[in-house]
Amino acid sequence: MGDQLHGAGLKPADYASSQEVRWCPGCGDYAILKAVRKTMADVGASLENTLVISGIGCAARFPYYMATYGFHTIHGRAPTIASGAMLANPDLDVWIITGDGDALAIGGNHFIHLLRRNFNCQILLFNNEIYGLTKGQYSPTSRENTRSPSTPMGSVDTPLSASHVALGAGGRFVARAVDTQQKQLVDILTKAYQHKGTSFVEIFQNCIVYNDGVFDPFTDKKNVADHQIYVEHQKPMIFGADSDKGIIVDAGFNLKPAKLDAGAPPLIHDETNRSLAFMLAEQTPPDGPMVMGVLYQHPNDTYQTRVKQQIKTAQSNNKRSINGFLRDGTTWTVK
Amino acid sequence: MGDQLHGAGLKPADYASSQEVRWCPGCGDYAILKAVRKTMADVGASLENTLVISGIGCAARFPYYMATYGFHTIHGRAPTIASGAMLANPDLDVWIITGDGDALAIGGNHFIHLLRRNFNCQILLFNNEIYGLTKGQYSPTSRENTRSPSTPMGSVDTPLSASHVALGAGGRFVARAVDTQQKQLVDILTKAYQHKGTSFVEIFQNCIVYNDGVFDPFTDKKNVADHQIYVEHQKPMIFGADSDKGIIVDAGFNLKPAKLDAGAPPLIHDETNRSLAFMLAEQTPPDGPMVMGVLYQHPNDTYQTRVKQQIKTAQSNNKRSINGFLRDGTTWTVK
Amino acid sequence: MTDMAKSQPAPRSDRGPSSKATNDGSMETAIVRIAGDSGDGVQLVGGRFSINSALAGNDLVTFPDFPADIRAPTGSIYGVSAYQLHFGGRNIKTIGDHVDVLVAFNPAALKTNLPLLAKGGILILDSSGFSATNLRKAGYETSPLEDNSLDGYQLVQLDIGKMTMLAATPFNLTKKHALRCKNFFALGLLFWLFDRDPSKTAAWIKEKFAGRPEIADANVAAMNAGHSHGETIELSGDISKIHVPTYQMEPGLYRAITGADAMAYGLATAAELSNRQLVMASYPITPSTNILHKLANMKELGVMTFQAEDEIAAAGAALGASYAGALGVTASSGPGVALKMEMIGLAVATELPLIIINSQRAGPSTGLPTKTEQSDLYQSVFGRNGDAPLPVLAARSPGDSFYCAIEAARIAQKYMTPVILLTDGFINNTSEPWSIPDIDDLPRIEVPNRTDPSDYKPYERDEKTLARAWAIPGTPGLEHRIGGLERDALTGAVSYSPENHQKMSELRAQKVANIGFDIEELTVDQGDESGDLVVVGWGSTYGPISRSVTTMRAKGYAVSHVHLRHIFPFPTNQCELLSRFKRILVPEMNMGQLITLMKAMDCPAASGLTKLEGQPFMVSELEVAISDAIKEVKNG
Amino acid sequence: MTDMAKSQPAPRSDRGPSSKATNDGSMETAIVRIAGDSGDGVQLVGGRFSINSALAGNDLVTFPDFPADIRAPTGSIYGVSAYQLHFGGRNIKTIGDHVDVLVAFNPAALKTNLPLLAKGGILILDSSGFSATNLRKAGYETSPLEDNSLDGYQLVQLDIGKMTMLAATPFNLTKKHALRCKNFFALGLLFWLFDRDPSKTAAWIKEKFAGRPEIADANVAAMNAGHSHGETIELSGDISKIHVPTYQMEPGLYRAITGADAMAYGLATAAELSNRQLVMASYPITPSTNILHKLANMKELGVMTFQAEDEIAAAGAALGASYAGALGVTASSGPGVALKMEMIGLAVATELPLIIINSQRAGPSTGLPTKTEQSDLYQSVFGRNGDAPLPVLAARSPGDSFYCAIEAARIAQKYMTPVILLTDGFINNTSEPWSIPDIDDLPRIEVPNRTDPSDYKPYERDEKTLARAWAIPGTPGLEHRIGGLERDALTGAVSYSPENHQKMSELRAQKVANIGFDIEELTVDQGDESGDLVVVGWGSTYGPISRSVTTMRAKGYAVSHVHLRHIFPFPTNQCELLSRFKRILVPEMNMGQLITLMKAMDCPAASGLTKLEGQPFMVSELEVAISDAIKEVKNG
Ligand SMILES: Cc1ncc(C[n+]2csc(CCOP(=O)(O)OP(=O)(O)O)c2C)c(N)n1
Ligand SMILES: Cc1ncc(C[n+]2csc(CCOP(=O)(O)OP(=O)(O)O)c2C)c(N)n1
Ligand code: SF4
Ligand code: SF4
Ligand SMILES: [Mg+2]
Ligand SMILES: [Mg+2]
């Protein structure tokens, strides 16, 4: 979002409310909180014009920890309440905070509709691939065979991939980051903030209590270099500790990782190519590297802009008062 | 779905209930009804084992017109009820009938979760890009700027593309057809029936009353050849009245239509390539041809199979009776 | 809920003859019904006849009776569309128990509507619609035109099709287009029958079809042909003109208005009166959708409408809009409101204004979407998890919807609370003449909007209203956090304290209970302040109850009428007022929901009269019930 | 809803001393509470102490009191987890108003739990937890170990940390692991205090930690150390052993059971008794989720569980399962049930069996998810659009949940109707000894399953139950269509007929009303069949009411206890039974919802006693209310 109202040189700490932060010690949510406060300070967000809205879940406690306006709503519905707030005040800086259950189980429908409407806001999905708050049941992003209290023999459903859902729904900014990779995360949050329209950021967040280490295959220090790639627009997609691997297209029209010395040059990332983003999101360790960064960004008019425009047009065409409306059509006078 | 219980040589008419069909004269739904009955006869579906479940909308009246079991449920929720029915009886032949509002507005969440779970059933979305039953409001698939009673100055939201949503959700059979192109439609419905897992078929259906002709750009007789392509697995993607056009990939990693004489050979359709399907679904007239047929098909275990398997495993491991369960853990006797 | 008497109306075929249906050329009020295929344009000409009647000085109530199907096959029973108009020389309160003049364009229209026609009533049939196919589609074995089954009516059988074609000949229309003017032929005939001047309608037709003058001309010609054909009929002596006297309404500027339109106008007016933007978020559902449609056309006023992806989202968007300082409204019908309940609970918890309009329809579940009912009272008052009280209002008529919307907005904002406003399918679609207010004369609505940052506590309350302040995002210095977890009674921070939960529960209840003191006292709508019987109604039973009380009073019965606007909380004088009557009768279009609530609120004992037929009470049903009740009073 | 008296319990700090808290070495019942950080393992040893007490022949009730947060920082106030056990030599019905013995592992645990400890009670503190940091985190300015603020208690202050480490030394654990055995040291001490044999627990520990013998050994050693340390204390004369007599329960085979487990077993049993597959579809929500967890572990029985994408889907899947011939069940809590209401309406309309379990928690909205309440009665009885009656039941205790599940399944299937079964957070988590039934002794459940295709009409009804037949997809010849639109009373085809809608509405109401005749008559649970006062309760208030009535009767008051299992419809003798008492008192953990329903159902006038503190009534609160009510009876 926008550049309308700026906080005058606030520091990250100035975005902290007085409430004690109550996530489990070691929870990835702390790192995200830190990155969001830092991003706000970096972009100079104003306290009064910033609204943080969440559903229910561990992630959803986020608004309590911010010194801005905050609304901890009900499970899965934050996008709806945010949409209404943005209709009433199109210039609010809105951050929606959600979890994988909140956004993709109960809130799946609102999630896709927020994206297609392209309201100007950020939506940060704290994906820990588990229901934290209700004590560890599997979620729609949990991998197949996840053992949890509700799936003691392992889950049987294929998980949703948040980025694919977002792209399928027509989202125009789709990005990914890791809770503890602060620099990257702040970078991406800043880009999300700057993008006009709905910016979707999936943040892989470690739930130390119920799903500890589930992202280790690409977030563990020893795996980052070889199993993660950070993509940037117009740059070749190269990764590996020795920058010796890249993403290429194979003959069967599939993306795949390859040693660069093998001949084929790495693809150049084009963040405006939605299908490319879709293919990048398909890469998963151990076969492919997990793709981080802005997978897709292709701005379009925001919902707020279009709605405002219609009202402006209507008013400039022919502005009647309410009294005028009440009197339109056939009327007659009784004496 | 399956081959378990077969109707013994039933004719299409045998699948008709005694209820009078009550869509508007000229509605595309009639053609779809005809095609479904024909498909059932072709595949030899049994009456007693077939269950047609719908939500609410014009399309959703469908079950009343079938001589099978039928459940006209509530708006948007047919997938949930169907899921429960399939859990209780994994061998039922279930057809879910839905509209663009039913499936993608109120029912969007159940739609994506049905697909990701891969319950073995068919879901037919009658997409008329409008809310028929409630008299013509725009729907999530209505094009931008659709004027309707609720959007008198034109709609401002970007429509959802049903195929993209389905692919994004992890659907493993995604196909498209046109109401009046009977042969094609019956072909696709048959493939959908034969596919094990959730088969999603989007059927472009003309609402003669509220959205007449909205698909003419590719369904009108004069446009079919040049603005539609019917893709088949392993076949080159060629179209045009003179079969002189094909779909190719350009340098920027985008699909596009092209004159075949221009040199580049047409792509061969690979229905197991999900990203290709995603790109094919992006083609829209007038720029590209509208792609019909099976865009994607890539079977996986069905939900029913996996659930049954778990129960089997649990039972073979260590089958206790209820009395056994009641007595597990610490017990003591009072005399 | 158990001891309900059920009204026992006479079987429909035995209805009438109307006491007022005379043949001497004059009727105090007349009920006309035009019925045909959906495509026959009966709604259009019905509307014109209504406007014409209003201009002619009648009071009136109209009722469009749409088929449940979008567009059924021609000639089918379920494709019949009808328009009913009750007009006359007195205050008109109902659509009428029976019909005096029925126009039927085909056998299906005859079959479905004849039961409504009073014995001896005028029956105008278009014989061109009575083809063998159409007779079969309507299920007639023999043609009613030929088997004397219509003997008890004043039958006017005309080949309207042919006469319309003739009239349209000069304008070179296709046969199909020419035939489409049939409705205006019938209108012309009705104009003749009631001695009306068709000229204004001719002007209207010309304007409406300005782009296609040949169609305009053909319609005008058809109407004139119908009008002149009346003279021919008169000469033949079959029927004669009917004189309906005018009614002296309160002076003022009038228009016809439906409940849906009045509701939309009322919401927009309320927003203006409270200096808020109106944000209306809805998901289409019959019969509430018209409110959304109307407001969508009011962008000039800055009104924002939002068609959400479902009802939950609609309620969420409306609540979000209120949170951000707008007047948030959502409208739906029973099944849709069911989906909103969790969100309404959040509005109760966060104490934000929100208006939820429920256009009731027959339930349970999908029920009969196009039929009216009053069966969502339980849902409104009790339908949330937890102790989550909120005010509930009900509109009684189209015009009243306007004022109820304003009252709902006043309460919602003054008390920072969600309000459920009940209307129904009947009120939404029916129309009546309405004295147009000047909104500059209406009292402004005060909102507890706060901008002062000093010592701000999100849940600090106004001493009198117990409302917390409305601190709107964007306001510097008022940044705060709210949510659905129980909140500290002052700071709004999450609180698990047992004492705080008890206190907040009591405060929420008290705040809503207090509203009972801030609404107009309940008064007797008609009749004495005490007596043998009071009929207590709410919502759209207003018309039939009011009319039946008038007629029964005229017959000397000591009956009064009290009509509730406030369903929860009740006005504080309600129990006392009702206790002045020996007996209380509560007619409802449900299984007795208001009665249940009255008992729960310790109102004096009452008996119920229930009806679940998807249509309003008939005046005659109520008359019988009133006379029975008074008989019981007399007998001890 | 308005005239509720509110109970006025004494402020918590003034509670006690317990009349029965003696120092002579014997107590009829004792209440022990162990409190510490979430990670301290208090739930584990609490459970072991309970089992041990049961085996020792006590009756008991246990209550795990979890923090609202998942895992709060160590030492924090909101991270305190506690386990309470009330056991003794009589029938135990409540968790106890106060605590006789409190074990606190750190300052936060002391701070939050001390108010529960009776004056003169035994307070065991682990001084190793009382670091300066922890004192600060708990908000103590000075250490309570040093400022004499604990003078009124029998203080036992021990360095449990150090003693545990010593005991664990032989097993070469890390310091962290060794310290984790603290809880077993405390358990050993408690075993000594109540003169218990720790050997069975030692065996259990060895089995539980079979994979890590060094941990097992350390825990056993810690427990034994705690036990022997008791002797040291005894010698010092600070406190002495307490003897709690045994209670002669009905003979039988027993186990400890929580409400959630009993509910799950009851559902599985009901499915077996009706020869149906159980399909349980749910979306996790506190405090209902445990039912899902338990059933998910019962696949051996063919039980299917389905974690849906939301509550609507869960209800839909359960209904779909029922439609396809299984016993469909869904469970949630208030906010989740709100979302299911539209689907429940469809179940009412289509007349399919369905069980909806609501584990109530404090509302409105998200409310206090981990706290108990009874405030979803309105929602259950009235919370649907349209006239959509359905039976509502409420379980009163953990063990009762088992039988209520079976009763709900019986009614749902026999009458082809959705049934709402209420339980709550307290019942779900609390546990008690339970006499295990042999399911072969339980009556089988008849289901109206139909396979005969001849003359099948989908809405034809059984004359007696008014239930339609259950015709299951897959059955040849019974193919039919149903839905939410109003259905013809015989064929089930869509019907817009006014008369049919009236008839169906009445049939639906009648069918549910009839259930009132098919349930056990209401009986007096305790006390005489008439008298000065009857206390009427429902759900989890059973224990406190029952105990208070016992004690008050012992004091000579003419008070009886009646407890409802059937909330809707009421048993047919309810009004008559209650009318035999001079006064009726209805304690509820809500703002008076049952009272409202009783008024609506014409029960004799009653007064309410409401509590919304997220926790059960105390016996003393009820005793005061009973004595006040009887005083009023006596005074006129
Ligand atoms: C209507 C409703 N249903 C269910 C719940 C219970 N609930 C709270 S949070 C949650 C899921 C949390 O998972 P996620 O969104 O992934 O957040 P996390 O706790 O993992 O951050 C559930 C099921 C609720 N509060 N409200
Ligand atoms: C809970 C609920 N909300 C809204 C409605 C009203 N409604 C019925 S059908 C429909 C949309 C129909 O559109 P679609 O699904 O595209 O079907 P079509 O009529 O076009 O075939 C709506 C909004 C309803 N019946 N129930
Ligand atoms: S349960 Fe998991 S997600 Fe929730 S606060 Fe704890 S570590 Fe974080
Ligand atoms: S409204 Fe449209 S979709 Fe509905 S029946 Fe008529 S033509 Fe078909
Ligand atoms: Mg999560
Ligand atoms: Mg549609």
GROMACS .gro file of C-alpha atoms in nm, chain A residues 152-293:
model
  142
  152PRO     CA    1  -0.356  -4.045   1.442
  153MET     CA    2  -0.286  -4.268   1.143
  154GLY     CA    3  -0.173  -3.977   0.927
  155SER     CA    4  -0.369  -3.731   0.715
  156VAL     CA    5  -0.500  -3.854   0.383
  157ASP     CA    6  -0.578  -3.528   0.204
  158THR     CA    7  -0.345  -3.365  -0.041
  159PRO     CA    8  -0.241  -3.028   0.100
  160LEU     CA    9  -0.322  -2.698  -0.061
  161SER     CA   10  -0.033  -2.490  -0.184
  162ALA     CA   11  -0.109  -2.135  -0.077
  163SER     CA   12   0.073  -1.976  -0.368
  164HIS     CA   13  -0.110  -2.191  -0.620
  165VAL     CA   14  -0.442  -2.108  -0.466
  166ALA     CA   15  -0.354  -1.740  -0.474
  167LEU     CA   16  -0.241  -1.753  -0.835
  168GLY     CA   17  -0.543  -1.959  -0.934
  169ALA     CA   18  -0.766  -1.699  -0.776
  170GLY     CA   19  -0.608  -1.421  -0.977
  171GLY     CA   20  -0.387  -1.271  -0.709
  172ARG     CA   21  -0.161  -1.004  -0.855
  173PHE     CA   22   0.117  -1.011  -0.599
  174VAL     CA   23   0.230  -1.348  -0.469
  175ALA     CA   24   0.541  -1.379  -0.260
  176ARG     CA   25   0.704  -1.614  -0.014
  177ALA     CA   26   0.942  -1.574   0.276
  178VAL     CA   27   1.075  -1.748   0.584
  179ASP     CA   28   1.006  -1.624   0.936
  180THR     CA   29   1.365  -1.616   1.051
  181GLN     CA   30   1.525  -1.484   0.732
  182GLN     CA   31   1.476  -1.128   0.846
  183LYS     CA   32   1.642  -0.931   0.572
  184GLN     CA   33   1.461  -1.117   0.300
  185LEU     CA   34   1.138  -1.095   0.491
  186VAL     CA   35   1.160  -0.720   0.542
  187ASP     CA   36   1.247  -0.679   0.174
  188ILE     CA   37   0.944  -0.875   0.067
  189LEU     CA   38   0.712  -0.705   0.313
  190THR     CA   39   0.831  -0.372   0.183
  191LYS     CA   40   0.757  -0.475  -0.173
  192ALA     CA   41   0.418  -0.600  -0.062
  193TYR     CA   42   0.349  -0.268   0.104
  194GLN     CA   43   0.452  -0.080  -0.205
  195HIS     CA   44   0.245  -0.290  -0.442
  196LYS     CA   45  -0.093  -0.134  -0.519
  197GLY     CA   46  -0.352  -0.405  -0.486
  198THR     CA   47  -0.378  -0.715  -0.272
  199SER     CA   48  -0.029  -0.834  -0.185
  200PHE     CA   49  -0.015  -1.190  -0.070
  201VAL     CA   50   0.286  -1.306   0.130
  202GLU     CA   51   0.314  -1.662   0.252
  203ILE     CA   52   0.554  -1.679   0.542
  204PHE     CA   53   0.684  -2.020   0.644
  205GLN     CA   54   0.660  -2.006   1.020
  206ASN     CA   55   0.793  -2.262   1.258
  207CYS     CA   56   0.551  -2.382   1.525
  208ILE     CA   57   0.793  -2.503   1.784
  209VAL     CA   58   0.531  -2.686   1.981
  210TYR     CA   59   0.324  -2.875   1.727
  211ASN     CA   60   0.521  -2.886   1.407
  212ASP     CA   61   0.880  -2.812   1.496
  213GLY     CA   62   1.123  -2.836   1.209
  214VAL     CA   63   0.874  -2.905   0.936
  215PHE     CA   64   1.046  -2.652   0.712
  216ASP     CA   65   1.398  -2.762   0.799
  217PRO     CA   66   1.450  -2.919   0.456
  218PHE     CA   67   1.481  -2.567   0.319
  219THR     CA   68   1.511  -2.335   0.619
  220ASP     CA   69   1.772  -2.509   0.825
  221LYS     CA   70   2.100  -2.319   0.796
  222LYS     CA   71   2.266  -2.609   0.623
  223ASN     CA   72   1.989  -2.637   0.366
  224VAL     CA   73   1.923  -2.276   0.278
  225ALA     CA   74   2.180  -2.244   0.008
  226ASP     CA   75   2.105  -2.565  -0.175
  227HIS     CA   76   1.733  -2.595  -0.122
  228GLN     CA   77   1.612  -2.239  -0.143
  229ILE     CA   78   1.625  -1.991  -0.424
  230TYR     CA   79   1.545  -1.623  -0.390
  231VAL     CA   80   1.408  -1.495  -0.717
  232GLU     CA   81   1.414  -1.138  -0.839
  233HIS     CA   82   1.256  -0.980  -1.143
  234GLN     CA   83   1.471  -0.990  -1.453
  235LYS     CA   84   1.747  -1.177  -1.281
  236PRO     CA   85   1.864  -1.527  -1.370
  237MET     CA   86   1.737  -1.790  -1.135
  238ILE     CA   87   2.054  -1.921  -0.978
  239PHE     CA   88   2.108  -2.087  -0.641
  240GLY     CA   89   2.334  -2.322  -0.452
  241ALA     CA   90   2.617  -2.264  -0.210
  242ASP     CA   91   2.842  -2.212  -0.506
  243SER     CA   92   2.578  -2.043  -0.722
  244ASP     CA   93   2.623  -2.335  -0.952
  245LYS     CA   94   2.263  -2.439  -0.991
  246GLY     CA   95   1.983  -2.282  -1.182
  247ILE     CA   96   1.625  -2.333  -1.286
  248ILE     CA   97   1.574  -2.439  -1.646
  249VAL     CA   98   1.288  -2.560  -1.865
  250ASP     CA   99   1.303  -2.914  -1.986
  251ALA     CA  100   1.176  -3.058  -2.311
  252GLY     CA  101   0.849  -3.173  -2.161
  253PHE     CA  102   0.765  -2.814  -2.076
  254ASN     CA  103   0.848  -2.847  -1.710
  255LEU     CA  104   1.071  -2.638  -1.490
  256LYS     CA  105   1.350  -2.816  -1.312
  257PRO     CA  106   1.670  -2.743  -1.126
  258ALA     CA  107   1.996  -2.822  -1.299
  259LYS     CA  108   2.368  -2.784  -1.267
  260LEU     CA  109   2.457  -2.477  -1.468
  261ASP     CA  110   2.760  -2.632  -1.620
  262ALA     CA  111   2.526  -2.880  -1.788
  263GLY     CA  112   2.476  -2.631  -2.066
  264ALA     CA  113   2.121  -2.497  -2.048
  265PRO     CA  114   2.124  -2.137  -1.927
  266PRO     CA  115   1.911  -2.053  -1.624
  267LEU     CA  116   1.577  -1.891  -1.686
  268ILE     CA  117   1.544  -1.522  -1.620
  269HIS     CA  118   1.270  -1.448  -1.369
  270ASP     CA  119   0.980  -1.253  -1.513
  271GLU     CA  120   0.756  -1.161  -1.224
  272THR     CA  121   0.477  -1.055  -1.459
  273ASN     CA  122   0.442  -1.407  -1.599
  274ARG     CA  123   0.173  -1.578  -1.399
  275SER     CA  124   0.229  -1.923  -1.542
  276LEU     CA  125   0.595  -1.904  -1.467
  277ALA     CA  126   0.506  -1.817  -1.109
  278PHE     CA  127   0.273  -2.115  -1.102
  279MET     CA  128   0.556  -2.339  -1.217
  280LEU     CA  129   0.804  -2.190  -0.973
  281ALA     CA  130   0.564  -2.257  -0.689
  282GLU     CA  131   0.564  -2.622  -0.789
  283GLN     CA  132   0.929  -2.665  -0.707
  284THR     CA  133   0.968  -2.842  -0.376
  285PRO     CA  134   1.259  -2.996  -0.196
  286PRO     CA  135   1.416  -3.241  -0.219
  287ASP     CA  136   1.362  -3.236  -0.598
  288GLY     CA  137   1.363  -2.863  -0.661
  289PRO     CA  138   1.463  -2.564  -0.454
  290MET     CA  139   1.188  -2.390  -0.256
  291VAL     CA  140   1.131  -2.061  -0.432
  292MET     CA  141   1.130  -1.746  -0.217
  293GLY     CA  142   1.078  -1.387  -0.313
   0.00000   0.00000   0.00000
